Amino acid sequence: MMNNKPLVYFLCTGNSCRSQIADGFLKALGSDKYEVKSAGLEAHGLNPRAVQTMKEAGIDISSHTSDVIDPEILKQADYIITLCGHANDNCPVVHNDKAERWHWGFDDPAKAIGTEEEITAKFREVRDSIKKRIEQFVQEGK
């Protein structure tokens, strides 16, 4: 069943971290305004640290699935938002003239190295940056 809310499709390389965090925040903050989906060029599985970091922010994404980009959803999307340069460069050709395509670049926290604390800090930093960007999108529609 389709509703009339604009469809936002978050894309990343593996649909494990950044696109999942964005998906979780937009569902939490803007599900009254937007239909939200996310996917990756590949499905790397849900990153456990992303789940944990979102839990700290009061959002449960543990039931999310890691999905590969669906051409049908791409066609229907009103907003196609890539969260990493690799997905932006490798996003399939989209035959969708109505969609707004944006690239919001965030570091990949899954590539963070260092102590457990340092890696966790990177996840929190990226999570908080994505949250700010989503809040702006929900308030201003851009």
mmCIF file of C-alpha atoms in Angstrom:
data_model
loop_
_atom_site.group_PDB
_atom_site.id
_atom_site.type_symbol
_atom_site.label_atom_id
_atom_site.label_comp_id
_atom_site.label_asym_id
_atom_site.label_seq_id
_atom_site.Cartn_x
_atom_site.Cartn_y
_atom_site.Cartn_z
ATOM 1 C CA MET A 1 0.000 0.000 0.000
ATOM 2 C CA MET A 2 1.481 3.328 -1.021
ATOM 3 C CA ASN A 3 0.967 6.452 0.996
ATOM 4 C CA ASN A 4 1.490 10.008 -0.148
ATOM 5 C CA LYS A 5 4.497 10.781 1.984
ATOM 6 C CA PRO A 6 7.689 11.563 0.042
ATOM 7 C CA LEU A 7 10.001 8.567 -0.030
ATOM 8 C CA VAL A 8 13.555 9.137 1.201
ATOM 9 C CA TYR A 9 16.108 6.514 0.160
ATOM 10 C CA PHE A 10 19.440 6.568 2.030
ATOM 11 C CA LEU A 11 22.276 4.844 0.188
ATOM 12 C CA CYS A 12 25.676 3.723 1.413
ATOM 13 C CA THR A 13 28.268 1.194 0.389
ATOM 14 C CA GLY A 14 27.241 -1.597 2.746
ATOM 15 C CA ASN A 15 23.976 -0.443 4.390
ATOM 16 C CA SER A 16 25.538 -1.376 7.727
ATOM 17 C CA CYS A 17 26.317 1.917 9.500
ATOM 18 C CA ARG A 18 25.716 5.405 8.160
ATOM 19 C CA SER A 19 22.634 4.725 6.072
ATOM 20 C CA GLN A 20 21.185 2.711 8.982
ATOM 21 C CA ILE A 21 21.807 5.565 11.425
ATOM 22 C CA ALA A 22 20.220 8.070 9.024
ATOM 23 C CA ASP A 23 17.295 5.707 8.460
ATOM 24 C CA GLY A 24 16.803 5.300 12.220
ATOM 25 C CA PHE A 25 16.903 9.039 12.930
ATOM 26 C CA LEU A 26 14.586 10.019 10.085
ATOM 27 C CA LYS A 27 12.079 7.353 11.133
ATOM 28 C CA ALA A 28 12.269 8.619 14.721
ATOM 29 C CA LEU A 29 12.152 12.334 13.906
ATOM 30 C CA GLY A 30 10.201 12.551 10.671
ATOM 31 C CA SER A 31 8.137 9.426 10.039
ATOM 32 C CA ASP A 32 5.004 11.575 10.096
ATOM 33 C CA LYS A 33 6.380 13.452 7.069
ATOM 34 C CA TYR A 34 8.471 10.888 5.221
ATOM 35 C CA GLU A 35 8.538 7.276 4.153
ATOM 36 C CA VAL A 36 12.090 6.070 4.900
ATOM 37 C CA LYS A 37 14.170 3.291 3.354
ATOM 38 C CA SER A 38 17.891 2.587 3.157
ATOM 39 C CA ALA A 39 20.133 0.286 1.162
ATOM 40 C CA GLY A 40 23.687 -0.334 0.033
ATOM 41 C CA LEU A 41 25.644 -1.224 -3.069
ATOM 42 C CA GLU A 42 26.240 -4.436 -1.109
ATOM 43 C CA ALA A 43 24.635 -5.737 2.075
ATOM 44 C CA HIS A 44 27.305 -5.997 4.766
ATOM 45 C CA GLY A 45 24.931 -6.778 7.616
ATOM 46 C CA LEU A 46 23.967 -4.441 10.421
ATOM 47 C CA ASN A 47 27.016 -3.110 12.273
ATOM 48 C CA PRO A 48 26.651 -4.011 15.990
ATOM 49 C CA ARG A 49 28.366 -0.780 17.023
ATOM 50 C CA ALA A 50 25.863 1.236 14.996
ATOM 51 C CA VAL A 51 23.064 -0.575 16.842
ATOM 52 C CA GLN A 52 24.715 0.106 20.210
ATOM 53 C CA THR A 53 25.426 3.770 19.451
ATOM 54 C CA MET A 54 21.827 4.338 18.334
ATOM 55 C CA LYS A 55 20.545 2.572 21.458
ATOM 56 C CA GLU A 56 22.447 5.158 23.515
ATOM 57 C CA ALA A 57 20.519 7.822 21.586
ATOM 58 C CA GLY A 58 17.251 6.076 22.457
ATOM 59 C CA ILE A 59 16.624 4.568 19.029
ATOM 60 C CA ASP A 60 16.408 0.828 18.424
ATOM 61 C CA ILE A 61 17.610 -0.175 14.951
ATOM 62 C CA SER A 62 18.358 -3.773 15.921
ATOM 63 C CA SER A 63 15.489 -5.080 13.777
ATOM 64 C CA HIS A 64 16.708 -3.250 10.646
ATOM 65 C CA THR A 65 17.919 -5.379 7.778
ATOM 66 C CA SER A 66 20.910 -4.640 5.576
ATOM 67 C CA ASP A 67 19.580 -4.464 2.021
ATOM 68 C CA VAL A 68 20.946 -4.084 -1.475
ATOM 69 C CA ILE A 69 19.653 -1.157 -3.561
ATOM 70 C CA ASP A 70 16.294 -1.977 -5.123
ATOM 71 C CA PRO A 71 15.797 -0.423 -8.590
ATOM 72 C CA GLU A 72 12.026 -0.235 -8.027
ATOM 73 C CA ILE A 73 12.428 1.787 -4.826
ATOM 74 C CA LEU A 74 15.000 3.975 -6.604
ATOM 75 C CA LYS A 75 12.397 4.754 -9.267
ATOM 76 C CA GLN A 76 9.805 5.727 -6.676
ATOM 77 C CA ALA A 77 12.081 7.754 -4.412
ATOM 78 C CA ASP A 78 11.541 11.482 -4.003
ATOM 79 C CA TYR A 79 14.914 11.959 -2.304
ATOM 80 C CA ILE A 80 17.965 9.825 -3.001
ATOM 81 C CA ILE A 81 20.627 10.638 -0.429
ATOM 82 C CA THR A 82 24.080 9.054 -0.510
ATOM 83 C CA LEU A 83 26.105 9.065 2.697
ATOM 84 C CA CYS A 84 29.464 7.988 1.374
ATOM 85 C CA GLY A 85 31.516 8.964 -1.639
ATOM 86 C CA HIS A 86 31.782 5.392 -2.858
ATOM 87 C CA ALA A 87 27.998 5.020 -3.073
ATOM 88 C CA ASN A 88 27.735 8.454 -4.666
ATOM 89 C CA ASP A 89 30.234 7.483 -7.364
ATOM 90 C CA ASN A 90 28.833 3.990 -7.875
ATOM 91 C CA CYS A 91 25.125 4.559 -7.461
ATOM 92 C CA PRO A 92 23.295 2.812 -10.277
ATOM 93 C CA VAL A 93 22.015 5.053 -13.019
ATOM 94 C CA VAL A 94 18.719 6.328 -11.766
ATOM 95 C CA HIS A 95 15.942 6.734 -14.281
ATOM 96 C CA ASN A 96 14.037 9.012 -11.994
ATOM 97 C CA ASP A 97 13.662 12.633 -13.007
ATOM 98 C CA LYS A 98 11.567 13.670 -10.044
ATOM 99 C CA ALA A 99 14.013 12.632 -7.345
ATOM 100 C CA GLU A 100 16.283 15.108 -5.657
ATOM 101 C CA ARG A 101 19.751 13.568 -5.392
ATOM 102 C CA TRP A 102 21.957 14.726 -2.583
ATOM 103 C CA HIS A 103 25.273 13.636 -1.213
ATOM 104 C CA TRP A 104 25.819 14.046 2.515
ATOM 105 C CA GLY A 105 29.371 12.874 3.179
ATOM 106 C CA PHE A 106 30.172 11.396 6.584
ATOM 107 C CA ASP A 107 33.269 9.491 7.664
ATOM 108 C CA ASP A 108 32.802 5.741 7.884
ATOM 109 C CA PRO A 109 32.969 4.922 11.592
ATOM 110 C CA ALA A 110 33.459 1.247 10.743
ATOM 111 C CA LYS A 111 36.924 2.198 9.466
ATOM 112 C CA ALA A 112 37.907 3.801 12.778
ATOM 113 C CA ILE A 113 40.951 2.292 14.422
ATOM 114 C CA GLY A 114 42.318 2.583 17.924
ATOM 115 C CA THR A 115 41.103 1.578 21.345
ATOM 116 C CA GLU A 116 37.553 0.505 22.034
ATOM 117 C CA GLU A 117 36.941 3.993 23.492
ATOM 118 C CA GLU A 118 38.332 5.745 20.414
ATOM 119 C CA ILE A 119 36.260 3.659 18.029
ATOM 120 C CA THR A 120 33.120 4.195 20.114
ATOM 121 C CA ALA A 121 33.835 7.930 20.171
ATOM 122 C CA LYS A 122 34.037 7.958 16.360
ATOM 123 C CA PHE A 123 30.700 6.172 16.094
ATOM 124 C CA ARG A 124 29.122 8.723 18.453
ATOM 125 C CA GLU A 125 30.611 11.617 16.524
ATOM 126 C CA VAL A 126 29.267 10.349 13.191
ATOM 127 C CA ARG A 127 25.908 9.516 14.787
ATOM 128 C CA ASP A 128 25.585 13.030 16.190
ATOM 129 C CA SER A 129 26.578 14.632 12.874
ATOM 130 C CA ILE A 130 23.997 12.562 11.014
ATOM 131 C CA LYS A 131 21.369 13.428 13.615
ATOM 132 C CA LYS A 132 22.001 17.168 13.146
ATOM 133 C CA ARG A 133 21.706 16.797 9.385
ATOM 134 C CA ILE A 134 18.444 14.835 9.711
ATOM 135 C CA GLU A 135 17.003 17.425 12.110
ATOM 136 C CA GLN A 136 17.768 20.147 9.579
ATOM 137 C CA PHE A 137 16.149 18.085 6.814
ATOM 138 C CA VAL A 138 12.993 17.500 8.879
ATOM 139 C CA GLN A 139 12.725 21.191 9.804
ATOM 140 C CA GLU A 140 13.603 22.726 6.447
ATOM 141 C CA GLY A 141 12.940 19.949 3.951
ATOM 142 C CA LYS A 142 16.481 20.238 2.635
#
